[in-house]
XYZ file of N, CA, C and O in Angstrom:
496
model
N 86.409 123.948 73.577
C 86.016 122.798 74.329
C 87.133 121.750 74.230
O 87.593 121.409 73.169
N 87.559 121.260 75.370
C 88.627 120.268 75.403
C 88.025 118.909 75.748
O 87.205 118.793 76.640
N 88.468 117.929 75.030
C 88.007 116.575 75.297
C 89.203 115.781 75.797
O 90.244 115.744 75.166
N 89.041 115.178 76.941
C 90.095 114.352 77.506
C 89.733 112.894 77.319
O 88.618 112.483 77.616
N 90.680 112.161 76.833
C 90.471 110.724 76.690
C 91.449 110.031 77.615
O 92.638 110.310 77.576
N 90.953 109.189 78.433
C 91.790 108.447 79.351
C 91.901 107.010 78.865
O 90.889 106.325 78.746
N 93.103 106.607 78.598
C 93.336 105.214 78.196
C 93.521 104.373 79.443
O 94.176 104.798 80.385
N 92.942 103.222 79.423
C 93.123 102.323 80.547
C 94.506 101.706 80.446
O 94.955 101.339 79.371
N 95.153 101.608 81.559
C 96.507 101.070 81.606
C 96.519 99.583 81.291
O 95.738 98.824 81.828
N 97.446 99.174 80.404
C 97.604 97.758 80.086
C 98.311 97.006 81.204
O 98.386 95.797 81.185
N 98.845 97.748 82.178
C 99.587 97.066 83.226
C 98.670 96.482 84.296
O 99.106 95.686 85.101
N 97.419 96.867 84.310
C 96.478 96.313 85.283
C 96.135 94.889 84.855
O 95.668 94.666 83.738
N 96.376 93.891 85.728
C 96.216 92.499 85.316
C 94.843 92.135 84.781
O 94.733 91.327 83.878
N 93.800 92.699 85.308
C 92.465 92.320 84.850
C 92.160 92.857 83.452
O 91.239 92.406 82.810
N 92.934 93.830 82.990
C 92.696 94.403 81.674
C 93.562 93.770 80.588
O 93.337 93.992 79.418
N 94.555 93.000 80.976
C 95.430 92.366 80.001
C 94.743 91.172 79.377
O 94.062 90.412 80.041
N 94.972 91.007 78.107
C 94.431 89.820 77.459
C 95.371 88.647 77.706
O 96.552 88.817 78.002
N 94.850 87.488 77.571
C 95.644 86.274 77.736
C 96.780 86.234 76.708
O 97.886 85.813 76.998
N 96.487 86.684 75.492
C 97.507 86.697 74.435
C 98.666 87.611 74.820
O 99.828 87.257 74.618
N 98.377 88.778 75.361
C 99.450 89.694 75.776
C 100.301 89.077 76.882
O 101.521 89.224 76.895
N 99.655 88.375 77.781
C 100.389 87.711 78.854
C 101.308 86.644 78.274
O 102.471 86.531 78.668
N 100.807 85.867 77.323
C 101.631 84.837 76.683
C 102.800 85.474 75.933
O 103.910 84.929 75.931
N 102.565 86.626 75.326
C 103.655 87.329 74.637
C 104.708 87.808 75.634
O 105.900 87.804 75.332
N 104.287 88.210 76.833
C 105.236 88.575 77.876
C 106.092 87.373 78.269
O 107.295 87.505 78.502
N 105.467 86.218 78.351
C 106.201 84.987 78.669
C 107.234 84.721 77.578
O 108.398 84.438 77.864
N 106.813 84.826 76.330
C 107.737 84.591 75.219
C 108.893 85.580 75.249
O 110.030 85.222 74.960
N 108.598 86.813 75.596
C 109.660 87.818 75.700
C 110.654 87.428 76.796
O 111.863 87.535 76.618
N 110.135 86.968 77.934
C 111.014 86.555 79.035
C 111.878 85.366 78.633
O 113.002 85.217 79.110
N 111.358 84.526 77.742
C 112.081 83.321 77.317
C 112.843 83.507 76.008
O 113.312 82.522 75.422
N 113.008 84.734 75.572
C 113.672 85.003 74.297
C 115.029 84.318 74.195
O 115.377 83.765 73.155
N 115.788 84.326 75.259
C 117.145 83.757 75.230
C 117.160 82.249 75.435
O 118.209 81.620 75.293
N 116.037 81.656 75.767
C 116.002 80.229 76.084
C 116.566 79.357 74.955
O 117.407 78.494 75.215
N 116.139 79.545 73.699
C 116.697 78.705 72.622
C 118.215 78.854 72.485
O 118.913 77.874 72.233
N 118.725 80.060 72.663
C 120.165 80.288 72.581
C 120.891 79.571 73.719
O 121.933 78.942 73.500
N 120.341 79.631 74.916
C 120.943 78.942 76.058
C 120.987 77.445 75.786
O 122.013 76.789 76.012
N 119.911 76.885 75.272
C 119.869 75.449 74.963
C 120.912 75.121 73.889
O 121.636 74.123 73.993
N 121.031 75.974 72.890
C 122.003 75.751 71.827
C 123.434 75.784 72.382
O 124.256 74.921 72.056
N 123.730 76.755 73.217
C 125.067 76.873 73.808
C 125.362 75.646 74.678
O 126.453 75.070 74.602
N 124.401 75.243 75.491
C 124.600 74.058 76.322
C 124.833 72.818 75.457
O 125.634 71.946 75.806
N 124.169 72.744 74.322
C 124.371 71.635 73.393
C 125.784 71.631 72.822
O 126.413 70.573 72.699
N 126.273 72.805 72.474
C 127.643 72.904 71.959
C 128.660 72.511 73.028
O 129.645 71.832 72.736
N 128.425 72.934 74.246
C 129.330 72.568 75.340
C 129.338 71.055 75.551
O 130.376 70.456 75.828
N 128.185 70.457 75.405
C 128.071 69.010 75.614
C 128.797 68.224 74.527
O 129.315 67.141 74.765
N 128.837 68.774 73.309
C 129.487 68.100 72.182
C 131.003 68.000 72.355
O 131.608 67.081 71.815
N 131.572 68.948 73.058
C 133.036 68.982 73.184
C 133.532 67.740 73.907
O 133.075 67.412 74.999
N 134.450 67.031 73.263
C 135.009 65.828 73.870
C 135.944 66.181 75.018
O 136.036 65.454 75.995
N 136.647 67.288 74.851
C 137.567 67.766 75.882
C 137.124 69.184 76.252
O 136.938 70.022 75.373
N 136.935 69.438 77.535
C 136.540 70.802 77.922
C 137.598 71.829 77.518
O 138.792 71.570 77.610
N 137.130 72.955 77.045
C 138.014 74.043 76.656
C 138.058 75.082 77.772
O 137.146 75.148 78.605
N 139.091 75.894 77.742
C 139.199 76.981 78.712
C 137.973 77.880 78.566
O 137.578 78.229 77.454
N 137.338 78.195 79.649
C 136.183 79.089 79.637
C 134.842 78.384 79.552
O 133.797 79.030 79.698
N 134.859 77.066 79.301
C 133.589 76.341 79.193
C 132.757 76.446 80.469
O 131.539 76.612 80.412
N 133.409 76.346 81.604
C 132.677 76.436 82.876
C 132.081 77.831 83.057
O 130.976 77.973 83.585
N 132.812 78.847 82.604
C 132.281 80.215 82.683
C 131.046 80.363 81.798
O 130.060 80.998 82.184
N 131.108 79.760 80.618
C 129.962 79.823 79.703
C 128.783 79.064 80.305
O 127.649 79.548 80.278
N 129.043 77.902 80.861
C 127.981 77.107 81.496
C 127.345 77.910 82.641
O 126.125 77.938 82.791
N 128.199 78.565 83.425
C 127.711 79.399 84.527
C 126.859 80.557 83.979
O 125.819 80.902 84.551
N 127.290 81.142 82.867
C 126.513 82.213 82.235
C 125.143 81.732 81.790
O 124.144 82.451 81.905
N 125.086 80.498 81.298
C 123.794 79.916 80.898
C 122.889 79.744 82.113
O 121.690 80.034 82.044
N 123.460 79.291 83.222
C 122.680 79.131 84.457
C 122.141 80.490 84.923
O 120.990 80.598 85.346
N 122.977 81.507 84.829
C 122.538 82.851 85.226
C 121.451 83.367 84.307
O 120.502 84.023 84.758
N 121.561 83.080 83.011
C 120.528 83.508 82.061
C 119.194 82.835 82.392
O 118.142 83.484 82.357
N 119.238 81.552 82.733
C 118.011 80.847 83.104
C 117.412 81.433 84.378
O 116.191 81.609 84.483
N 118.264 81.772 85.335
C 117.784 82.399 86.571
C 117.158 83.753 86.265
O 116.113 84.104 86.823
N 117.762 84.490 85.368
C 117.220 85.793 84.966
C 115.840 85.636 84.326
O 114.926 86.437 84.569
N 115.664 84.592 83.537
C 114.355 84.325 82.925
C 113.314 84.022 84.001
O 112.170 84.479 83.907
N 113.731 83.279 85.018
C 112.810 82.988 86.129
C 112.370 84.274 86.817
O 111.195 84.431 87.167
N 113.299 85.188 87.014
C 112.976 86.461 87.655
C 111.967 87.228 86.805
O 110.991 87.780 87.331
N 112.183 87.242 85.489
C 111.248 87.929 84.598
C 109.867 87.275 84.645
O 108.847 87.968 84.675
N 109.839 85.953 84.643
C 108.555 85.247 84.705
C 107.828 85.528 86.012
O 106.602 85.638 86.033
N 108.574 85.654 87.089
C 107.969 85.903 88.399
C 107.244 87.242 88.443
O 106.325 87.425 89.241
N 107.625 88.155 87.591
C 107.018 89.494 87.573
C 105.752 89.570 86.729
O 105.045 90.567 86.762
N 105.457 88.537 85.976
C 104.296 88.552 85.088
C 103.048 88.169 85.879
O 103.020 87.154 86.560
N 102.041 89.008 85.775
C 100.772 88.758 86.466
C 100.032 87.613 85.784
O 100.105 87.456 84.570
N 99.290 86.833 86.550
C 98.517 85.730 85.962
C 97.538 86.227 84.894
O 96.984 87.314 85.006
N 97.352 85.390 83.892
C 96.458 85.732 82.783
C 95.016 85.442 83.151
O 94.728 84.588 83.985
N 94.145 86.152 82.487
C 92.717 85.863 82.626
C 92.437 84.545 81.918
O 93.137 84.180 80.979
N 91.429 83.814 82.369
C 91.088 82.566 81.675
C 90.684 82.860 80.235
O 90.193 83.941 79.933
N 90.914 81.924 79.388
C 90.529 82.120 77.998
C 91.089 81.048 77.102
O 91.666 80.058 77.555
N 90.921 81.278 75.832
C 91.345 80.348 74.806
C 92.872 80.350 74.689
O 93.506 81.399 74.771
N 93.458 79.172 74.484
C 94.901 79.048 74.314
C 95.293 79.691 72.988
O 94.688 79.418 71.954
N 96.321 80.546 73.032
C 96.770 81.244 71.832
C 98.020 80.595 71.257
O 98.664 79.770 71.900
N 98.373 81.002 70.050
C 99.605 80.523 69.413
C 100.816 80.946 70.235
O 101.801 80.220 70.306
N 100.744 82.111 70.870
C 101.851 82.587 71.696
C 102.081 81.645 72.878
O 103.224 81.366 73.253
N 101.013 81.140 73.472
C 101.135 80.173 74.571
C 101.762 78.880 74.074
O 102.647 78.319 74.709
N 101.271 78.415 72.934
C 101.795 77.178 72.369
C 103.285 77.304 72.077
O 104.047 76.361 72.311
N 103.708 78.472 71.604
C 105.130 78.698 71.308
C 105.968 78.636 72.580
O 107.042 78.030 72.595
N 105.481 79.240 73.643
C 106.219 79.230 74.912
C 106.346 77.813 75.444
O 107.431 77.391 75.881
N 105.275 77.066 75.400
C 105.293 75.699 75.919
C 106.155 74.785 75.055
O 106.823 73.884 75.568
N 106.177 75.014 73.750
C 106.987 74.197 72.847
C 108.475 74.343 73.156
O 109.231 73.375 73.061
N 108.893 75.547 73.529
C 110.297 75.766 73.891
C 110.710 74.848 75.030
O 111.782 74.245 75.009
N 109.854 74.752 76.020
C 110.187 74.002 77.224
C 110.045 72.500 77.034
O 110.661 71.724 77.754
N 109.229 72.093 76.098
C 108.936 70.678 75.931
C 109.808 70.010 74.875
O 109.597 68.840 74.556
N 110.814 70.730 74.376
C 111.689 70.137 73.369
C 112.604 69.098 74.012
O 112.924 69.170 75.200
N 113.014 68.127 73.211
C 113.927 67.089 73.698
C 115.255 67.710 74.119
O 115.846 67.301 75.113
N 115.725 68.703 73.359
C 117.001 69.343 73.682
C 116.938 70.021 75.045
O 117.874 69.906 75.842
N 115.833 70.714 75.324
C 115.700 71.381 76.622
C 115.705 70.351 77.743
O 116.391 70.533 78.754
N 114.983 69.260 77.558
C 114.917 68.218 78.589
C 116.282 67.587 78.831
O 116.623 67.227 79.958
N 117.074 67.478 77.789
C 118.381 66.842 77.880
C 119.454 67.781 78.429
O 120.326 67.356 79.187
N 119.376 69.060 78.075
C 120.489 69.972 78.345
C 120.290 70.929 79.519
O 121.255 71.358 80.131
N 119.055 71.283 79.809
C 118.789 72.250 80.870
C 118.630 71.505 82.190
O 118.003 70.438 82.232
N 119.167 72.073 83.234
C 119.034 71.493 84.566
C 117.554 71.217 84.824
O 116.704 72.097 84.672
N 117.249 69.979 85.210
C 115.857 69.544 85.383
C 115.105 70.400 86.400
O 113.926 70.718 86.194
N 115.779 70.797 87.471
C 115.117 71.634 88.478
C 114.753 72.997 87.907
O 113.664 73.512 88.161
N 115.678 73.590 87.134
C 115.381 74.893 86.545
C 114.274 74.794 85.511
O 113.406 75.651 85.455
N 114.325 73.760 84.702
C 113.287 73.577 83.684
C 111.921 73.401 84.341
O 110.935 74.016 83.929
N 111.872 72.613 85.400
C 110.614 72.405 86.119
C 110.128 73.717 86.733
O 108.935 74.025 86.700
N 111.041 74.492 87.266
C 110.663 75.773 87.894
C 110.088 76.735 86.859
O 109.084 77.411 87.107
N 110.702 76.778 85.677
C 110.190 77.629 84.598
C 108.774 77.181 84.230
O 107.867 78.002 84.078
N 108.585 75.875 84.101
C 107.262 75.351 83.770
C 106.241 75.690 84.861
O 105.095 76.016 84.567
N 106.660 75.634 86.120
C 105.761 75.979 87.220
C 105.364 77.448 87.173
O 104.206 77.793 87.423
N 106.314 78.312 86.851
C 105.987 79.736 86.742
C 104.987 79.969 85.617
O 104.022 80.718 85.784
N 105.204 79.315 84.488
C 104.294 79.494 83.358
C 102.912 78.954 83.710
O 101.897 79.574 83.383
N 102.860 77.828 84.409
C 101.564 77.291 84.825
C 100.865 78.243 85.786
O 99.655 78.427 85.727
N 101.637 78.887 86.669
C 101.056 79.861 87.594
C 100.486 81.045 86.816
O 99.414 81.555 87.121
N 101.182 81.446 85.765
C 100.753 82.610 84.985
C 99.539 82.277 84.114
O 98.574 83.030 84.069
N 99.581 81.132 83.450
C 98.539 80.775 82.489
C 97.462 79.862 83.065
O 96.422 79.671 82.449
N 97.738 79.289 84.203
C 96.824 78.303 84.766
C 97.166 76.934 84.205
O 97.909 76.813 83.236
N 96.653 75.878 84.812
C 96.967 74.532 84.332
C 96.479 74.352 82.903
O 95.435 74.874 82.520
N 97.246 73.601 82.142
C 96.872 73.330 80.749
C 95.745 72.302 80.734
O 95.773 71.339 81.488
N 94.775 72.493 79.857
C 93.687 71.528 79.769
C 94.215 70.166 79.310
O 95.123 70.094 78.511
N 93.615 69.128 79.848
C 94.000 67.767 79.471
C 93.457 67.473 78.079
O 92.258 67.628 77.842
N 94.324 67.045 77.134
C 93.851 66.837 75.756
C 92.902 65.666 75.605
O 92.274 65.505 74.590
N 92.747 64.821 76.601
C 91.885 63.640 76.492
C 90.504 63.918 76.986
O 90.161 64.551 77.830
């Protein structure tokens, strides 16, 4: 007698947990802290060095790549905010990110995350 067990696919959006979706967001943003750090180092330089513009351009491309990854993530089911969500939002809400990342790109990343997770509840 053979018993077949069929596992439900985790790729179906209605079967994914909110926590898994937030972890996908964090994975897409893995390079974000490094990009912010590199942009900070570039900003510190009093005199531009050879290759700085190439590095800055690479940071812009990395941010665009993160947007592409975020665009592929299916919206999460409603539910309780997880630590993974808080971690993703903390990355974007840092003073360094606000100062160093292009405001339009930062806003776009935040919009994608809001689309995926839904609007954040008002703390008041």
